[in-house]
Amino acid sequence: MGRRRRTTIDGVSPVRATVQVVGRRMDAEHYRLRDFLTRTAQPYEWHEAGSPEAHGLLESLGLVEATLPVLVDGDRTFTGATVESIATAWGGLQPPKRAHYDFVVIGAGPAGLAAAVYAASDGLSTMVSDRDVPGGQASYTAMIENFFGFPEGIGGAELARLAGRQAERFGAELMLLRGVKGSRLNSRHDEPVELILDDGSELTASVVLAATGMDWRRLDLDGIDELLGHGVYYGAGRSEAAQCAGQSVVVVGAGNSAGQAVLNFANASARVTMLVRADRLGKTMSAYLIERIEHHPLIDVRLETQLTELHSNGDGVAAVTFADAAGKAETRPVDGVFLCIGGRPHTDWCSREHVLTDPAGYILTGQDLLATGTPPNCWPLDRDPLPLETSRVGLFAAGDVRHGSTKRVAAAVGEGSMVAALVFTRLAELGVTV
């Protein structure tokens, strides 16, 4: 179980020079590539297909008839580029290097990456698996301004990229765009946890951390599925802000991620309508964001208002209808709709029989499992669950997926760091010498 150091980086590449991309903004797969580049902090220049700039670039490469999107990375050109093809070309999508790890982290958000940094730096064989890019929902945030130690703020994607590189530098493996789709948790508590990855490969771990965060909560509106990626997006739309200069957009939501999105668009000269179900922003948003939103001339906040209808022009979203608490409706032309309406815990990979949750699906840990004064019936040991340990011995949970979490980046980092220390207690129980 020795510490391993690598000079190459598999999961999170160092930032490359700015790449050039030609594509169609309203194509869902082209948006997915643009979003991938943005949330991995990879600089790029977007050239809309059909524009003089796009035609000139393709003509210079002899690719006027090439399949879009086209991505130019130095002397390498990719036609029909996809997230998977680019990730593979840049050294990602590698198989696990081991069949067994001391510590496996499911989820590469702030909690998971913090746990990986500290566990790997203490010599544990460590692997992080995520079906998305690093950062979780934090990667959608243009600027985290209240994170300890960064007085000027730091972008969510940049924070995740640096944390991923730091974890890898200590020897952790990052397997991105490949998550855990299943687990076998019904084995004896003194045996390793078995995990099944999205590609069907299997591995085991002495200790596992669930840091899977949340999926965006879906909005139930007619026609929304057909418009996703065609002007309607879940998340804060970081990749779209520059494309929306001078345009009209709607942001739905009232949390900090919605507040950052609204300011990001407005600061890029977009006209923003913010739809909020509550009667004030202060219920779910930090004061410093509220103050800026209230004083920004391009932001129109509509309280006690809900999005009720999406209108398409055949290519993408063209207008929206929203209504206030009194039922007064208004239809407004828009160029983009961004849904930042909170999330639901991502726990579809684990059995609810062995991992207890609250009614909303958030994983119960530590003292929350002792609500009746004693551990749950499924708990097999004489000792109580450790802090952040779930009802399955050796499986911990941290970050947004955990019941009672504060939904803050700093809190998630703290929880992940705490689990990295608790791993050693569990390894000692298993007789594993570190």
Protein backbone atom coordinates (compact mmCIF):
# COMPACT_ATOMS: atom_id res chain seq x y z
CA MET A 1 0.00 0.00 0.00
CA GLY A 2 2.81 2.46 -0.60
CA ARG A 3 2.29 6.04 -1.65
CA ARG A 4 2.51 6.54 -5.39
CA ARG A 5 3.53 9.74 -7.13
CA ARG A 6 2.97 10.44 -10.81
CA THR A 7 4.30 13.10 -13.07
CA THR A 8 1.52 12.66 -15.62
CA ILE A 9 -2.04 13.68 -14.90
CA ASP A 10 -4.86 11.42 -16.06
CA GLY A 11 -8.11 12.80 -14.74
CA VAL A 12 -7.58 16.56 -14.73
CA SER A 13 -5.20 17.84 -17.35
CA PRO A 14 -3.17 20.99 -16.78
CA VAL A 15 -4.82 23.92 -18.50
CA ARG A 16 -3.80 23.90 -22.16
CA ALA A 17 -3.40 26.88 -24.40
CA THR A 18 -6.70 28.28 -25.65
CA VAL A 19 -8.43 25.87 -28.03
CA GLN A 20 -10.66 26.93 -30.93
CA VAL A 21 -14.13 25.46 -31.35
CA VAL A 22 -16.55 25.77 -34.26
CA GLY A 23 -20.08 24.63 -33.53
CA ARG A 24 -23.75 25.51 -33.31
CA ARG A 25 -24.81 27.16 -30.11
CA MET A 26 -28.31 25.69 -30.15
CA ASP A 27 -27.17 22.10 -30.70
CA ALA A 28 -27.45 20.14 -27.43
CA GLU A 29 -24.32 18.03 -28.04
CA HIS A 30 -22.30 21.09 -29.03
CA TYR A 31 -23.46 22.77 -25.81
CA ARG A 32 -22.35 19.71 -23.86
CA LEU A 33 -18.82 20.08 -25.26
CA ARG A 34 -18.80 23.82 -24.53
CA ASP A 35 -20.01 23.17 -20.99
CA PHE A 36 -17.32 20.51 -20.51
CA LEU A 37 -14.58 22.94 -21.52
CA THR A 38 -15.96 25.65 -19.26
CA ARG A 39 -16.35 23.46 -16.19
CA THR A 40 -12.88 21.97 -16.55
CA ALA A 41 -11.40 25.50 -16.67
CA GLN A 42 -10.08 24.93 -20.19
CA PRO A 43 -9.79 28.25 -22.09
CA TYR A 44 -11.49 28.20 -25.49
CA GLU A 45 -12.79 30.51 -28.20
CA TRP A 46 -16.19 29.70 -29.62
CA HIS A 47 -16.94 30.40 -33.30
CA GLU A 48 -20.57 30.08 -34.27
CA ALA A 49 -21.01 27.94 -37.39
CA GLY A 50 -21.83 30.12 -40.39
CA SER A 51 -20.08 33.21 -39.06
CA PRO A 52 -17.21 34.75 -41.06
CA GLU A 53 -14.77 33.82 -38.27
CA ALA A 54 -15.89 30.18 -38.26
CA HIS A 55 -15.76 29.93 -42.07
CA GLY A 56 -12.28 31.49 -42.17
CA LEU A 57 -10.92 29.08 -39.55
CA LEU A 58 -12.40 26.00 -41.24
CA GLU A 59 -11.20 27.15 -44.65
CA SER A 60 -7.66 27.63 -43.36
CA LEU A 61 -7.74 24.03 -42.12
CA GLY A 62 -9.34 22.60 -45.25
CA LEU A 63 -12.37 21.54 -43.19
CA VAL A 64 -15.22 23.59 -44.65
CA GLU A 65 -17.34 20.45 -45.05
CA ALA A 66 -16.20 18.81 -41.81
CA THR A 67 -18.60 17.34 -39.26
CA LEU A 68 -19.18 19.79 -36.43
CA PRO A 69 -18.17 20.58 -33.82
CA VAL A 70 -14.54 21.05 -34.79
CA LEU A 71 -12.01 21.55 -32.00
CA VAL A 72 -8.50 22.82 -32.75
CA ASP A 73 -5.88 22.14 -30.10
CA GLY A 74 -2.53 23.41 -31.33
CA ASP A 75 -1.51 21.17 -34.22
CA ARG A 76 -4.28 18.65 -33.52
CA THR A 77 -7.75 18.96 -35.00
CA PHE A 78 -10.82 16.97 -33.96
CA THR A 79 -13.90 16.81 -36.19
CA GLY A 80 -17.24 15.66 -34.82
CA ALA A 81 -15.71 16.27 -31.42
CA THR A 82 -17.48 14.89 -28.34
CA VAL A 83 -16.77 15.19 -24.64
CA GLU A 84 -15.65 11.57 -24.60
CA SER A 85 -13.34 11.83 -27.62
CA ILE A 86 -11.66 14.98 -26.29
CA ALA A 87 -11.33 13.58 -22.76
CA THR A 88 -9.73 10.43 -24.17
CA ALA A 89 -7.33 12.42 -26.37
CA TRP A 90 -6.31 14.49 -23.35
CA GLY A 91 -5.46 11.42 -21.28
CA GLY A 92 -8.76 10.75 -19.52
CA LEU A 93 -11.11 7.74 -19.42
CA GLN A 94 -8.39 5.40 -18.21
CA PRO A 95 -9.36 2.11 -16.48
CA PRO A 96 -8.69 1.63 -12.75
CA LYS A 97 -5.09 0.73 -12.00
CA ARG A 98 -6.02 -1.55 -9.12
CA ALA A 99 -8.65 -4.14 -8.31
CA HIS A 100 -8.68 -3.05 -4.67
CA TYR A 101 -8.15 0.30 -2.95
CA ASP A 102 -7.85 1.35 0.65
CA PHE A 103 -10.23 4.22 -0.03
CA VAL A 104 -12.66 4.94 -2.87
CA VAL A 105 -14.47 8.25 -3.15
CA ILE A 106 -17.68 8.37 -5.16
CA GLY A 107 -18.05 11.93 -6.37
CA ALA A 108 -15.45 14.55 -7.29
CA GLY A 109 -17.08 17.58 -5.72
CA PRO A 110 -15.43 19.65 -2.98
CA ALA A 111 -16.06 17.00 -0.30
CA GLY A 112 -14.74 14.13 -2.40
CA LEU A 113 -11.68 15.97 -3.66
CA ALA A 114 -10.76 17.16 -0.15
CA ALA A 115 -11.01 13.60 1.17
CA ALA A 116 -8.84 12.35 -1.70
CA VAL A 117 -6.14 14.97 -1.08
CA TYR A 118 -5.78 14.11 2.59
CA ALA A 119 -6.16 10.34 2.25
CA ALA A 120 -3.65 10.10 -0.60
CA SER A 121 -1.19 12.42 1.15
CA ASP A 122 -1.29 10.04 4.13
CA GLY A 123 -0.32 7.09 1.95
CA LEU A 124 -3.65 5.42 1.26
CA SER A 125 -4.30 3.93 -2.15
CA THR A 126 -7.11 6.25 -3.22
CA MET A 127 -9.43 6.46 -6.21
CA VAL A 128 -12.11 9.06 -7.04
CA SER A 129 -14.91 8.19 -9.44
CA ASP A 130 -17.39 10.63 -10.96
CA ARG A 131 -19.61 10.42 -14.02
CA ASP A 132 -19.20 14.16 -14.54
CA VAL A 133 -16.28 16.60 -14.39
CA PRO A 134 -14.66 17.67 -11.10
CA GLY A 135 -16.42 20.14 -8.86
CA GLY A 136 -19.99 18.92 -8.67
CA GLN A 137 -22.47 21.79 -8.55
CA ALA A 138 -19.64 24.10 -7.49
CA SER A 139 -18.20 23.80 -11.01
CA TYR A 140 -21.23 25.71 -12.31
CA THR A 141 -20.38 28.70 -10.11
CA ALA A 142 -18.58 31.54 -11.84
CA MET A 143 -17.06 32.90 -8.64
CA ILE A 144 -17.01 31.66 -5.04
CA GLU A 145 -16.35 34.81 -3.09
CA ASN A 146 -16.85 33.64 0.50
CA PHE A 147 -14.47 30.67 0.47
CA PHE A 148 -11.86 30.87 3.20
CA GLY A 149 -8.43 32.03 2.03
CA PHE A 150 -9.49 33.53 -1.32
CA PRO A 151 -10.28 37.20 -0.63
CA GLU A 152 -10.67 37.92 -4.34
CA GLY A 153 -12.77 34.79 -4.86
CA ILE A 154 -12.13 31.75 -7.03
CA GLY A 155 -14.13 30.14 -9.81
CA GLY A 156 -15.74 26.84 -8.92
CA ALA A 157 -14.21 25.08 -11.93
CA GLU A 158 -10.75 26.45 -11.15
CA LEU A 159 -10.99 25.38 -7.51
CA ALA A 160 -11.97 21.86 -8.58
CA ARG A 161 -9.21 21.66 -11.19
CA LEU A 162 -6.56 22.68 -8.67
CA ALA A 163 -7.91 20.28 -6.05
CA GLY A 164 -7.93 17.44 -8.58
CA ARG A 165 -4.34 18.11 -9.58
CA GLN A 166 -3.35 18.26 -5.92
CA ALA A 167 -4.99 14.89 -5.22
CA GLU A 168 -3.26 13.31 -8.21
CA ARG A 169 0.07 14.76 -7.19
CA PHE A 170 -0.23 12.77 -3.95
CA GLY A 171 -1.05 9.62 -5.91
CA ALA A 172 -4.84 9.51 -6.02
CA GLU A 173 -6.48 8.28 -9.23
CA LEU A 174 -9.26 10.39 -10.71
CA MET A 175 -11.67 8.52 -12.95
CA LEU A 176 -13.92 11.16 -14.46
CA LEU A 177 -16.87 10.74 -16.84
CA ARG A 178 -17.19 7.28 -15.33
CA GLY A 179 -19.21 6.95 -12.15
CA VAL A 180 -20.36 4.18 -9.86
CA LYS A 181 -23.65 2.71 -11.03
CA GLY A 182 -24.07 0.03 -8.40
CA SER A 183 -22.73 -1.51 -5.24
CA ARG A 184 -22.92 -4.71 -3.27
CA LEU A 185 -23.40 -3.65 0.31
CA ASN A 186 -25.05 -6.78 1.67
CA SER A 187 -21.75 -8.60 2.24
CA ARG A 188 -20.33 -9.05 5.73
CA HIS A 189 -19.27 -5.82 7.40
CA ASP A 190 -15.71 -7.08 7.77
CA GLU A 191 -15.31 -7.55 4.01
CA PRO A 192 -14.51 -4.90 1.38
CA VAL A 193 -17.27 -2.97 -0.31
CA GLU A 194 -17.83 -4.03 -3.92
CA LEU A 195 -18.46 -1.29 -6.48
CA ILE A 196 -19.60 -1.49 -10.11
CA LEU A 197 -18.53 1.31 -12.46
CA ASP A 198 -20.50 2.68 -15.40
CA ASP A 199 -18.40 0.69 -17.88
CA GLY A 200 -19.19 -2.56 -16.05
CA SER A 201 -15.79 -2.95 -14.42
CA GLU A 202 -15.73 -3.89 -10.74
CA LEU A 203 -13.41 -3.13 -7.86
CA THR A 204 -13.37 -3.30 -4.08
CA ALA A 205 -12.49 -0.86 -1.34
CA SER A 206 -11.82 -1.18 2.37
CA VAL A 207 -13.53 2.17 3.00
CA VAL A 208 -15.87 4.16 0.74
CA LEU A 209 -16.99 7.78 0.87
CA ALA A 210 -20.26 8.77 -0.77
CA ALA A 211 -19.75 12.39 -1.85
CA THR A 212 -22.15 12.19 -4.76
CA GLY A 213 -23.85 15.52 -4.15
CA MET A 214 -27.12 16.34 -5.84
CA ASP A 215 -28.65 16.20 -9.29
CA TRP A 216 -30.54 19.25 -10.51
CA ARG A 217 -34.21 19.02 -9.58
CA ARG A 218 -36.28 18.73 -12.75
CA LEU A 219 -38.94 21.24 -13.65
CA ASP A 220 -42.25 19.79 -14.81
CA LEU A 221 -43.20 21.86 -17.85
CA ASP A 222 -44.59 20.80 -21.22
CA GLY A 223 -41.94 20.71 -23.92
CA ILE A 224 -38.98 21.24 -21.62
CA ASP A 225 -37.20 18.01 -22.58
CA GLU A 226 -37.18 18.98 -26.26
CA LEU A 227 -35.65 22.38 -25.45
CA LEU A 228 -32.86 21.19 -23.14
CA GLY A 229 -29.59 22.25 -24.74
CA HIS A 230 -31.54 24.38 -27.20
CA GLY A 231 -31.75 27.52 -25.10
CA VAL A 232 -32.95 25.85 -21.88
CA TYR A 233 -30.33 24.61 -19.41
CA TYR A 234 -30.08 23.22 -15.91
CA GLY A 235 -27.40 25.00 -13.93
CA ALA A 236 -25.88 28.41 -13.91
CA GLY A 237 -24.93 28.51 -17.57
CA ARG A 238 -21.31 29.59 -17.14
CA SER A 239 -20.50 28.59 -20.71
CA GLU A 240 -23.37 30.70 -22.03
CA ALA A 241 -22.72 34.08 -20.39
CA ALA A 242 -20.40 35.39 -23.11
CA GLN A 243 -22.82 34.18 -25.79
CA CYS A 244 -25.70 36.11 -24.23
CA ALA A 245 -24.24 39.63 -24.29
CA GLY A 246 -26.99 42.05 -25.27
CA GLN A 247 -29.63 39.31 -25.13
CA SER A 248 -32.50 38.56 -22.73
CA VAL A 249 -32.32 35.59 -20.39
CA VAL A 250 -34.41 34.18 -17.55
CA VAL A 251 -32.90 32.59 -14.43
CA VAL A 252 -35.20 30.51 -12.22
CA GLY A 253 -34.13 30.05 -8.61
CA ALA A 254 -33.13 31.92 -5.48
CA GLY A 255 -30.10 30.16 -4.01
CA ASN A 256 -26.49 31.31 -4.17
CA SER A 257 -25.93 29.46 -7.46
CA ALA A 258 -28.86 31.36 -9.00
CA GLY A 259 -27.54 34.63 -7.59
CA GLN A 260 -24.10 34.05 -9.06
CA ALA A 261 -25.66 33.13 -12.40
CA VAL A 262 -27.77 36.29 -12.51
CA LEU A 263 -24.77 38.50 -11.81
CA ASN A 264 -22.60 36.58 -14.28
CA PHE A 265 -25.10 37.19 -17.09
CA ALA A 266 -25.75 40.81 -16.15
CA ASN A 267 -22.04 41.57 -15.94
CA ALA A 268 -21.75 40.16 -19.46
CA SER A 269 -24.34 42.75 -20.59
CA ALA A 270 -27.32 40.40 -20.76
CA ARG A 271 -30.74 41.59 -19.61
CA VAL A 272 -31.79 39.22 -16.84
CA THR A 273 -35.20 38.38 -15.42
CA MET A 274 -34.94 36.44 -12.16
CA LEU A 275 -37.98 34.38 -11.17
CA VAL A 276 -38.25 33.63 -7.43
CA ARG A 277 -41.02 31.61 -5.79
CA ALA A 278 -40.43 33.11 -2.33
CA ASP A 279 -41.43 36.57 -1.17
CA ARG A 280 -37.81 37.66 -0.67
CA LEU A 281 -34.30 36.64 -1.66
CA GLY A 282 -32.91 36.61 1.87
CA LYS A 283 -34.43 33.22 2.67
CA THR A 284 -31.89 31.30 0.61
CA MET A 285 -29.22 33.72 -0.66
CA SER A 286 -26.17 35.37 0.90
CA ALA A 287 -26.49 39.07 1.70
CA TYR A 288 -23.55 40.17 -0.45
CA LEU A 289 -25.21 38.69 -3.55
CA ILE A 290 -28.57 40.24 -2.75
CA GLU A 291 -27.05 43.69 -2.43
CA ARG A 292 -25.36 43.44 -5.83
CA ILE A 293 -28.48 42.09 -7.53
CA GLU A 294 -30.66 44.85 -6.13
CA HIS A 295 -28.32 47.55 -7.46
CA HIS A 296 -27.66 46.07 -10.91
CA PRO A 297 -29.55 47.97 -13.65
CA LEU A 298 -29.84 44.93 -15.94
CA ILE A 299 -31.51 42.61 -13.40
CA ASP A 300 -35.27 42.45 -12.93
CA VAL A 301 -36.23 40.36 -9.87
CA ARG A 302 -39.78 38.98 -9.84
CA LEU A 303 -40.75 37.68 -6.39
CA GLU A 304 -43.55 35.17 -5.78
CA THR A 305 -43.39 34.31 -9.46
CA GLN A 306 -43.18 30.98 -11.27
CA LEU A 307 -42.28 29.92 -14.79
CA THR A 308 -45.43 28.44 -16.34
CA GLU A 309 -44.74 27.93 -20.05
CA LEU A 310 -41.91 27.67 -22.59
CA HIS A 311 -42.37 28.73 -26.21
CA SER A 312 -40.26 27.37 -29.08
CA ASN A 313 -39.51 28.81 -32.50
CA GLY A 314 -38.63 25.41 -33.90
CA ASP A 315 -34.88 25.75 -33.32
CA GLY A 316 -34.88 26.61 -29.62
CA VAL A 317 -36.56 28.60 -26.91
CA ALA A 318 -38.12 31.87 -28.10
CA ALA A 319 -40.23 33.11 -25.18
CA VAL A 320 -41.47 32.25 -21.72
CA THR A 321 -44.64 32.85 -19.74
CA PHE A 322 -44.49 33.42 -16.00
CA ALA A 323 -47.18 34.22 -13.44
CA ASP A 324 -47.19 35.92 -10.05
CA ALA A 325 -49.00 34.88 -6.87
CA ALA A 326 -52.15 36.68 -7.98
CA GLY A 327 -52.22 34.71 -11.21
CA LYS A 328 -51.22 37.61 -13.45
CA ALA A 329 -49.29 36.15 -16.38
CA GLU A 330 -46.75 37.76 -18.67
CA THR A 331 -45.11 36.42 -21.82
CA ARG A 332 -41.65 37.71 -22.66
CA PRO A 333 -39.25 36.95 -25.56
CA VAL A 334 -36.01 35.36 -24.33
CA ASP A 335 -32.80 33.95 -25.75
CA GLY A 336 -32.06 31.57 -22.89
CA VAL A 337 -33.58 30.01 -19.76
CA PHE A 338 -31.41 28.78 -16.89
CA LEU A 339 -32.89 26.62 -14.13
CA CYS A 340 -31.09 26.80 -10.78
CA ILE A 341 -33.83 25.30 -8.64
CA GLY A 342 -31.93 23.19 -6.15
CA GLY A 343 -31.36 19.50 -6.29
CA ARG A 344 -32.17 16.02 -5.16
CA PRO A 345 -29.60 13.74 -3.53
CA HIS A 346 -27.78 11.43 -5.90
CA THR A 347 -28.12 8.00 -4.27
CA ASP A 348 -29.30 5.74 -7.09
CA TRP A 349 -26.07 3.70 -6.87
CA CYS A 350 -26.72 2.36 -3.36
CA SER A 351 -29.33 0.12 -1.75
CA ARG A 352 -31.77 1.89 0.56
CA GLU A 353 -32.01 -1.38 2.47
CA HIS A 354 -28.45 -0.98 3.73
CA VAL A 355 -27.99 2.80 3.52
CA LEU A 356 -30.67 4.62 5.51
CA THR A 357 -31.89 8.01 4.35
CA ASP A 358 -34.30 10.69 5.51
CA PRO A 359 -37.68 11.07 3.75
CA ALA A 360 -36.09 13.37 1.13
CA GLY A 361 -33.43 10.78 0.28
CA TYR A 362 -30.43 12.38 2.02
CA ILE A 363 -28.11 9.85 3.67
CA LEU A 364 -28.21 9.58 7.46
CA THR A 365 -24.86 9.49 9.25
CA GLY A 366 -23.35 9.45 12.74
CA GLN A 367 -25.62 10.80 15.46
CA ASP A 368 -28.56 11.05 13.05
CA LEU A 369 -28.65 7.24 13.06
CA LEU A 370 -29.14 7.29 16.84
CA ALA A 371 -32.37 9.27 16.93
CA THR A 372 -34.03 6.58 19.08
CA GLY A 373 -31.04 6.38 21.40
CA THR A 374 -29.69 3.20 19.85
CA PRO A 375 -28.26 2.30 16.43
CA PRO A 376 -30.67 1.02 13.74
CA ASN A 377 -31.44 -2.67 13.58
CA CYS A 378 -29.16 -3.14 10.57
CA TRP A 379 -26.12 -1.89 12.52
CA PRO A 380 -23.92 -4.96 13.32
CA LEU A 381 -21.24 -3.60 15.68
CA ASP A 382 -21.14 -2.92 19.40
CA ARG A 383 -19.78 0.58 18.84
CA ASP A 384 -21.93 3.46 17.57
CA PRO A 385 -21.49 4.71 14.01
CA LEU A 386 -18.53 7.03 13.63
CA PRO A 387 -19.18 10.68 12.72
CA LEU A 388 -20.23 10.82 9.04
CA GLU A 389 -20.46 6.99 8.89
CA THR A 390 -23.66 5.62 7.34
CA SER A 391 -25.74 2.64 8.44
CA ARG A 392 -23.39 0.45 6.41
CA VAL A 393 -20.13 -0.02 8.33
CA GLY A 394 -17.19 1.46 6.41
CA LEU A 395 -19.33 3.59 4.11
CA PHE A 396 -19.20 7.30 4.93
CA ALA A 397 -21.10 10.24 3.44
CA ALA A 398 -20.10 13.90 3.15
CA GLY A 399 -21.22 17.04 1.37
CA ASP A 400 -24.59 17.80 -0.14
CA VAL A 401 -25.76 14.16 -0.25
CA ARG A 402 -25.66 13.92 3.55
CA HIS A 403 -28.63 14.71 5.77
CA GLY A 404 -28.03 17.92 7.68
CA SER A 405 -25.26 19.28 5.46
CA THR A 406 -25.06 23.06 5.15
CA LYS A 407 -24.74 23.14 1.34
CA ARG A 408 -21.59 25.27 1.46
CA VAL A 409 -18.29 24.56 -0.30
CA ALA A 410 -16.23 25.16 2.84
CA ALA A 411 -18.43 22.82 4.88
CA ALA A 412 -18.13 20.11 2.23
CA VAL A 413 -14.33 20.45 2.22
CA GLY A 414 -14.33 20.16 6.02
CA GLU A 415 -16.47 17.04 5.99
CA GLY A 416 -14.32 15.39 3.33
CA SER A 417 -11.18 16.15 5.31
CA MET A 418 -12.77 14.69 8.44
CA VAL A 419 -13.63 11.44 6.67
CA ALA A 420 -10.04 11.11 5.45
CA ALA A 421 -8.98 11.01 9.12
CA LEU A 422 -11.76 8.57 10.12
CA VAL A 423 -10.66 6.13 7.42
CA PHE A 424 -7.79 5.05 9.62
CA THR A 425 -10.14 4.09 12.45
CA ARG A 426 -12.04 1.81 10.11
CA LEU A 427 -8.87 0.35 8.58
CA ALA A 428 -7.63 -0.51 12.08
CA GLU A 429 -10.85 -2.43 12.72
CA LEU A 430 -10.19 -4.42 9.55
CA GLY A 431 -6.63 -5.14 10.62
CA VAL A 432 -5.18 -3.14 7.72
CA THR A 433 -1.77 -1.69 8.56
CA VAL A 434 -0.99 1.68 7.08
